[in-house]
């Protein structure tokens, strides 16, 4: 993992987590606020592959776990699964939002954040958070994916910048992570 | 080459998953809680300044969004405030925003149910930062003497309990949260029960009350402060909104409306009180 990419990724993660913990908490529809942090591992997986997806998922999840009153480590756990899972799916099927139609990024944001909410809730219940069963799921599976679709484009652009040019990102998709 | 890459990839994801799983397991079980809370506190201390700056910069955006997407409630709130304003004008009691805030803090300093327990007044910084839990974040933390488990009260009554602290902030689990369980007694009677949160915006449920007990709508429910309780006795918790005994039920079905206005707590008192050992 090259140092400049690492630093830029860290900067984007901190900024998105800060946005999530500040202004986005006020953007509530039916009491539900957007959760754009989930899009970080997804963008990393599509731009950099499964390894980057997992690493960004862990880092972003861990950062948000430090600020949330949720079970510590749960977001990191779900982030790794999402980033790695989407990265593997992307590598095997050739799915690439980069260079595709403009609506592909919001669509991926919508679908994957829907899965992220359900995965977070399911693993939360598995880890003993019984109160997760009482959450407003109708609101969650509509508001979170729809708002993620809107915020996906700026987050995607930020992650593209973090990974370098689009061309560089394309190369990185087929290269391994080296330390 | 491909196999080597796959193996490395598998190693990375396995290590990350194991690390995350270990943190969740340690955190959930309470084992090595000083390690996990220290880790969380460190992360929070690093990220909080960035979040605070972002909060200050983006506040107008949040307010604008609030106005657009919650127009109905904003209009209703506006009408209500106009009515109050008109009333205050007629009484010659128009106060500035700062004076209003001061009076709110002053009210918190004279809560009868606090008795002689020392307290810390704190401002609410964020409400429900997670979509899955009913919590608030307040502006005082460990440096001001706040610790995990301390009760938090507002002008109306019990607000919740501190579940997480950092150097200068704390997270409070509201009484409405699904994990909140409070030993309670109904009015001045000896009827005891456990008040459980049912999620944000929903009434509390008072469980384990024997069938056909003398519980009526409108009665006030207080913390019971029995031995080992998490709260001192006598803090108003909620008002009975419905009480009935379903046929063949082993307990009454009782709903409580929280007395503290949990959706807009601007200031709270943290009681520097710990359960006696």
XYZ file of C-alpha atoms in Angstrom:
456
model
C 0.000 0.000 0.000
C 1.634 3.229 -1.136
C 2.035 5.934 1.514
C 0.374 8.788 -0.451
C -2.658 6.595 -1.188
C -2.797 5.544 2.452
C -2.680 9.155 3.653
C -5.329 10.289 1.184
C -7.568 7.343 2.131
C -7.150 8.191 5.812
C -8.041 11.819 5.129
C -11.187 10.871 3.181
C -12.223 8.392 5.883
C -11.796 10.992 8.663
C -13.724 13.636 6.696
C -16.596 11.290 5.828
C -16.796 10.001 9.417
C -16.798 13.612 10.673
C -19.569 14.491 8.203
C -21.518 11.443 9.330
C -21.188 12.447 12.984
C -22.094 16.099 12.473
C -24.243 17.528 9.697
C -25.771 14.206 8.610
C -27.224 13.688 12.092
C -29.426 16.714 11.438
C -30.609 15.516 8.030
C -33.372 13.329 9.396
C -36.363 11.979 7.554
C -38.865 10.201 9.803
C -36.207 10.251 12.532
C -33.677 8.357 10.383
C -30.412 9.951 9.292
C -28.244 8.942 6.300
C -25.384 6.502 6.844
C -22.838 7.285 4.148
C -19.920 5.638 5.933
C -21.008 2.296 4.456
C -20.173 3.596 1.007
C -16.460 3.968 1.869
C -15.593 0.238 1.853
C -17.823 -0.237 -1.167
C -16.044 2.469 -3.154
C -12.662 1.144 -1.999
C -13.632 -2.387 -3.061
C -14.672 -1.239 -6.529
C -11.714 1.069 -7.007
C -8.970 -0.941 -5.333
C -10.214 -4.515 -4.977
C -11.241 -6.771 -2.115
C -8.176 -6.137 0.085
C -8.638 -2.381 -0.017
C -12.355 -2.838 0.576
C -11.663 -4.869 3.720
C -9.003 -2.492 5.065
C -11.086 0.643 4.442
C -14.143 -1.136 5.872
C -12.270 -1.930 9.060
C -10.761 1.558 9.432
C -13.971 3.473 8.670
C -16.021 1.117 10.841
C -13.591 1.404 13.714
C -13.609 5.218 13.443
C -17.403 5.415 13.509
C -17.510 2.887 16.371
C -15.408 5.292 18.453
C -18.118 7.931 18.073
C -21.279 5.823 18.209
C -22.962 4.371 21.275
C -23.277 1.062 19.384
C -21.383 -2.143 20.216
C -17.720 -1.323 19.823
C -16.252 -3.091 16.782
C -19.571 -4.009 15.146
C -19.286 -1.424 12.349
C -15.680 -2.510 11.734
C -16.791 -6.146 11.494
C -19.616 -5.364 9.059
C -17.347 -2.961 7.129
C -14.753 -5.693 6.524
C -17.411 -8.148 5.366
C -18.993 -5.613 3.010
C -15.748 -4.304 1.560
C -14.257 -7.731 1.043
C -17.503 -9.263 -0.208
C -18.146 -6.555 -2.782
C -14.481 -6.591 -3.824
C -14.597 -10.336 -4.432
C -17.899 -10.012 -6.281
C -16.474 -7.194 -8.396
C -13.270 -9.112 -9.215
C -15.152 -12.254 -10.201
C -17.914 -10.648 -12.225
C -15.979 -7.737 -13.689
C -18.396 -5.244 -12.105
C -16.753 -1.824 -12.304
C -18.480 1.453 -11.587
C -15.346 3.262 -12.735
C -15.820 4.354 -16.339
C -19.387 3.011 -16.421
C -22.675 4.875 -16.773
C -23.113 7.811 -14.379
C -26.040 6.191 -12.606
C -24.092 3.049 -11.736
C -22.435 4.604 -8.665
C -25.729 5.748 -7.039
C -27.302 2.399 -7.894
C -24.465 0.492 -6.225
C -24.709 2.897 -3.255
C -28.422 2.210 -2.975
C -28.188 -1.582 -3.132
C -25.114 -1.999 -0.969
C -26.242 0.389 1.770
C -29.529 -1.531 1.897
C -27.495 -4.693 2.485
C -25.264 -2.859 4.969
C -28.189 -1.812 7.167
C -29.574 -5.332 7.229
C -26.144 -6.865 7.892
C -25.478 -4.388 10.724
C -28.848 -5.150 12.310
C -28.473 -8.918 11.896
C -24.958 -9.053 13.358
C -25.998 -6.642 16.099
C -28.738 -9.037 17.173
C -26.300 -11.971 16.925
C -23.902 -10.056 19.209
C -26.631 -9.588 21.807
C -28.122 -6.208 20.856
C -31.740 -7.325 21.230
C -33.010 -3.741 21.017
C -31.974 -3.661 17.348
C -35.089 -5.739 16.669
C -37.212 -2.702 17.662
C -35.612 -0.318 15.144
C -37.708 1.458 12.520
C -36.810 -0.885 9.648
C -39.232 0.578 7.130
C -37.553 3.965 7.616
C -34.069 2.446 7.667
C -34.368 0.456 4.438
C -35.858 3.403 2.576
C -34.116 6.496 3.960
C -30.592 5.077 4.294
C -30.320 3.562 0.774
C -31.976 6.556 -0.913
C -29.761 9.102 0.828
C -26.719 6.898 0.194
C -27.549 6.974 -3.510
C -27.480 10.781 -3.368
C -24.255 11.019 -1.376
C -22.575 8.184 -3.297
C -21.282 10.442 -6.061
C -19.298 12.902 -3.876
C -17.952 10.045 -1.754
C -17.036 8.134 -4.901
C -15.198 11.151 -6.312
C -13.323 11.586 -3.020
C -12.301 7.948 -2.996
C -11.250 8.148 -6.655
C -9.038 11.069 -5.705
C -7.613 9.075 -2.791
C -6.736 6.184 -5.077
C -5.126 8.502 -7.620
C -6.335 8.896 -11.171
C -9.014 6.642 -12.639
C -6.376 4.974 -14.726
C -4.239 4.319 -11.672
C -7.236 2.960 -9.875
C -7.922 0.610 -12.757
C -4.377 -0.714 -12.502
C -4.715 -1.129 -8.768
C -7.801 -3.282 -9.280
C -5.654 -6.036 -10.681
C -2.656 -5.579 -8.383
C -2.134 -6.963 -4.918
C -1.842 -4.992 -1.719
C 1.798 -4.829 -0.663
C 2.999 -3.484 2.639
C 1.134 -16.142 -8.271
C -2.638 -16.013 -8.193
C -2.712 -18.548 -5.378
C -0.157 -16.532 -3.412
C -2.250 -13.424 -3.907
C -5.414 -15.219 -2.838
C -3.656 -16.534 0.267
C -2.425 -13.054 1.192
C -5.878 -11.654 0.605
C -7.431 -14.340 2.785
C -4.880 -13.630 5.521
C -5.670 -9.904 5.485
C -9.425 -10.342 5.688
C -9.130 -13.079 8.329
C -6.934 -10.892 10.526
C -9.272 -7.918 10.166
C -12.370 -9.996 10.886
C -10.728 -11.629 13.899
C -9.645 -8.237 15.265
C -13.127 -6.770 14.834
C -14.761 -9.870 16.295
C -12.421 -9.829 19.308
C -13.195 -6.160 19.971
C -16.964 -6.783 19.747
C -16.727 -9.851 21.978
C -14.563 -8.099 24.604
C -16.800 -5.039 24.526
C -20.043 -7.034 24.763
C -18.865 -9.339 27.554
C -17.356 -6.545 29.632
C -14.070 -8.480 29.774
C -11.057 -6.187 29.396
C -13.481 -3.273 29.396
C -10.675 -0.884 30.336
C -8.865 -1.930 27.139
C -11.875 -1.464 24.853
C -13.050 1.746 26.510
C -9.496 3.088 26.374
C -9.301 2.263 22.673
C -12.656 3.908 22.056
C -11.722 6.923 24.118
C -8.463 7.338 22.206
C -10.262 7.184 18.856
C -12.932 9.565 20.056
C -10.347 12.032 21.377
C -8.603 12.057 17.990
C -11.792 12.402 15.935
C -13.820 14.727 18.172
C -12.011 17.975 17.235
C -12.645 17.309 13.521
C -16.295 16.495 14.246
C -16.678 19.687 16.315
C -15.237 21.856 13.530
C -17.475 20.118 10.999
C -20.461 20.676 13.296
C -19.784 24.413 13.530
C -19.238 24.780 9.792
C -22.267 22.782 8.674
C -24.850 23.815 11.275
C -26.758 26.120 8.866
C -27.058 23.283 6.322
C -28.604 21.022 8.934
C -31.061 23.689 9.990
C -32.071 24.365 6.377
C -32.651 20.646 5.766
C -34.648 20.408 8.974
C -36.870 23.197 7.682
C -37.423 21.590 4.288
C -38.024 17.961 5.303
C -39.865 18.567 8.548
C -41.906 21.502 7.319
C -45.123 20.281 8.950
C -43.633 19.960 12.417
C -41.679 23.201 11.985
C -44.917 25.007 11.105
C -46.692 23.489 14.100
C -43.738 24.350 16.352
C -43.730 27.874 14.942
C -47.436 28.294 15.698
C -46.911 26.990 19.214
C -43.966 29.319 19.804
C -45.911 32.280 18.421
C -48.712 31.522 20.861
C -46.242 31.330 23.742
C -44.534 34.501 22.550
C -47.842 36.352 22.428
C -48.625 35.149 25.929
C -45.226 36.251 27.198
C -45.563 39.645 25.513
C -48.877 40.189 27.205
C -47.217 39.472 30.510
C -44.235 41.641 29.713
C -41.964 38.667 30.100
C -40.196 38.558 26.756
C -36.772 37.243 27.424
C -33.712 36.939 25.318
C -32.536 33.541 24.148
C -29.650 33.612 26.600
C -31.897 34.444 29.529
C -34.204 31.626 28.536
C -31.293 29.223 28.508
C -30.156 30.500 31.879
C -33.586 29.923 33.327
C -33.560 26.406 31.925
C -30.235 25.727 33.611
C -31.500 27.372 36.780
C -34.530 25.090 36.728
C -32.189 22.130 36.539
C -30.361 23.368 39.629
C -33.518 23.289 41.716
C -34.979 19.906 40.918
C -36.685 18.686 44.092
C -35.998 15.029 43.433
C -32.238 15.536 43.199
C -32.065 16.156 46.972
C -28.473 16.481 48.151
C -26.817 14.529 45.379
C -24.026 16.572 43.763
C -24.586 17.151 40.057
C -23.007 18.435 36.867
C -25.025 20.458 34.360
C -24.306 19.500 30.745
C -25.495 20.587 27.338
C -26.835 18.115 24.784
C -24.545 17.957 21.756
C -26.278 15.305 19.631
C -29.523 13.356 19.803
C -29.696 9.762 18.548
C -26.322 9.595 16.766
C -27.137 5.983 15.888
C -30.219 4.837 13.978
C -30.347 1.769 16.213
C -30.199 3.227 19.727
C -31.895 6.031 21.695
C -29.014 8.026 23.102
C -27.786 11.578 23.476
C -24.283 12.934 23.643
C -23.538 15.564 26.296
C -20.819 18.157 26.696
C -19.245 16.931 29.946
C -17.117 13.865 30.542
C -14.589 12.189 32.787
C -12.705 15.427 33.499
C -15.845 16.829 35.120
C -16.307 13.739 37.291
C -18.829 11.927 35.125
C -18.621 8.140 35.128
C -20.396 5.209 33.507
C -23.636 4.274 35.256
C -24.486 7.734 36.621
C -28.154 8.772 36.345
C -29.089 11.718 34.133
C -32.161 13.856 34.802
C -33.921 16.721 33.049
C -36.513 19.264 34.070
C -39.324 16.694 33.852
C -37.665 13.676 35.384
C -35.337 10.829 34.555
C -33.616 11.103 31.165
C -31.307 8.087 31.231
C -27.962 6.740 32.307
C -24.365 7.405 31.265
C -23.046 4.452 29.241
C -19.854 5.868 27.779
C -17.445 8.630 28.737
C -14.543 10.382 27.097
C -12.387 13.190 28.492
C -14.963 15.901 27.792
C -18.094 14.164 26.524
C -20.422 11.400 27.603
C -23.078 9.266 25.954
C -26.379 8.811 27.755
C -28.736 5.910 27.072
C -32.253 7.340 27.174
C -34.982 5.651 29.200
C -36.776 4.969 25.894
C -33.933 2.819 24.538
C -34.653 -0.893 24.141
C -31.852 -1.811 26.569
C -33.066 0.484 29.348
C -34.485 -1.364 32.396
C -35.393 0.629 35.510
C -36.697 -0.546 38.859
C -39.855 1.508 39.452
C -42.709 2.023 41.889
C -46.168 3.399 41.134
C -47.012 6.612 42.972
C -46.811 6.309 46.735
C -47.989 2.703 46.661
C -45.832 -0.364 47.168
C -46.551 -1.590 43.659
C -43.212 -2.354 42.066
C -42.223 -3.187 38.503
C -39.540 -2.850 35.862
C -39.890 -0.012 33.353
C -38.464 -1.005 29.971
C -37.735 1.199 26.950
C -39.418 0.251 23.670
C -37.486 2.463 21.268
C -37.360 6.171 20.425
C -40.756 7.880 20.474
C -42.552 4.871 21.941
C -44.001 4.720 25.474
C -42.203 2.743 28.181
C -43.618 -0.548 29.354
C -44.013 -1.290 33.076
C -43.567 -5.035 33.516
C -43.940 -7.580 36.334
C -46.877 -5.844 37.999
C -49.324 -8.378 39.446
C -52.717 -8.673 37.661
C -55.477 -6.301 38.825
C -53.137 -4.138 40.927
C -54.405 -0.647 41.735
C -52.701 1.137 38.839
C -54.632 3.863 37.028
C -53.957 6.218 34.141
C -52.372 9.483 35.245
C -50.408 8.045 38.173
C -46.745 9.019 38.344
C -44.122 6.277 38.385
C -40.831 6.837 40.246
C -37.507 5.032 40.470
C -37.724 2.670 43.443
C -34.087 2.741 44.567
C -34.228 -0.767 45.946
C -30.979 -2.384 46.975
C -28.728 -2.813 43.962
C -30.818 -0.426 41.823
C -29.071 1.685 39.206
C -30.878 4.882 40.285
C -31.587 6.644 43.568
C -35.174 6.442 44.790
C -37.831 9.023 44.030
C -36.887 10.313 40.569
C -40.072 10.799 38.488
C -39.893 8.526 35.489
C -43.197 8.577 33.660
C -46.942 8.924 33.827
C -49.223 5.900 33.383
C -50.953 6.342 30.020
C -52.802 3.013 30.003
C -53.180 0.134 32.432
C -55.159 -3.052 32.048
C -55.050 -6.757 32.826
C -55.603 -8.931 29.741
C -57.649 -12.090 30.285
C -55.574 -14.950 31.782
C -52.452 -12.756 31.832
C -49.838 -13.254 34.525
C -49.106 -9.529 34.721
C -50.690 -6.175 33.924
C -50.126 -4.395 30.623
C -48.994 -0.864 31.574
C -47.691 1.908 29.317
C -45.816 4.968 30.593
C -45.200 8.298 28.928
C -41.735 9.577 29.934
C -41.973 12.800 31.959
C -38.765 14.289 30.534
C -39.118 15.568 26.980
C -36.633 13.161 25.428
C -36.842 14.558 21.909
C -35.592 18.012 22.890
C -33.383 17.929 25.958
C -31.156 20.977 25.650
C -29.617 20.691 29.113
C -29.419 17.838 31.597
C -28.122 17.179 35.105
C -25.763 14.284 35.619
C -26.112 13.030 39.184
C -22.701 12.164 40.626
C -24.190 9.089 42.235
C -23.186 5.452 42.087
C -25.189 2.493 43.364
C -24.094 1.504 46.884
C -21.967 -1.661 46.864
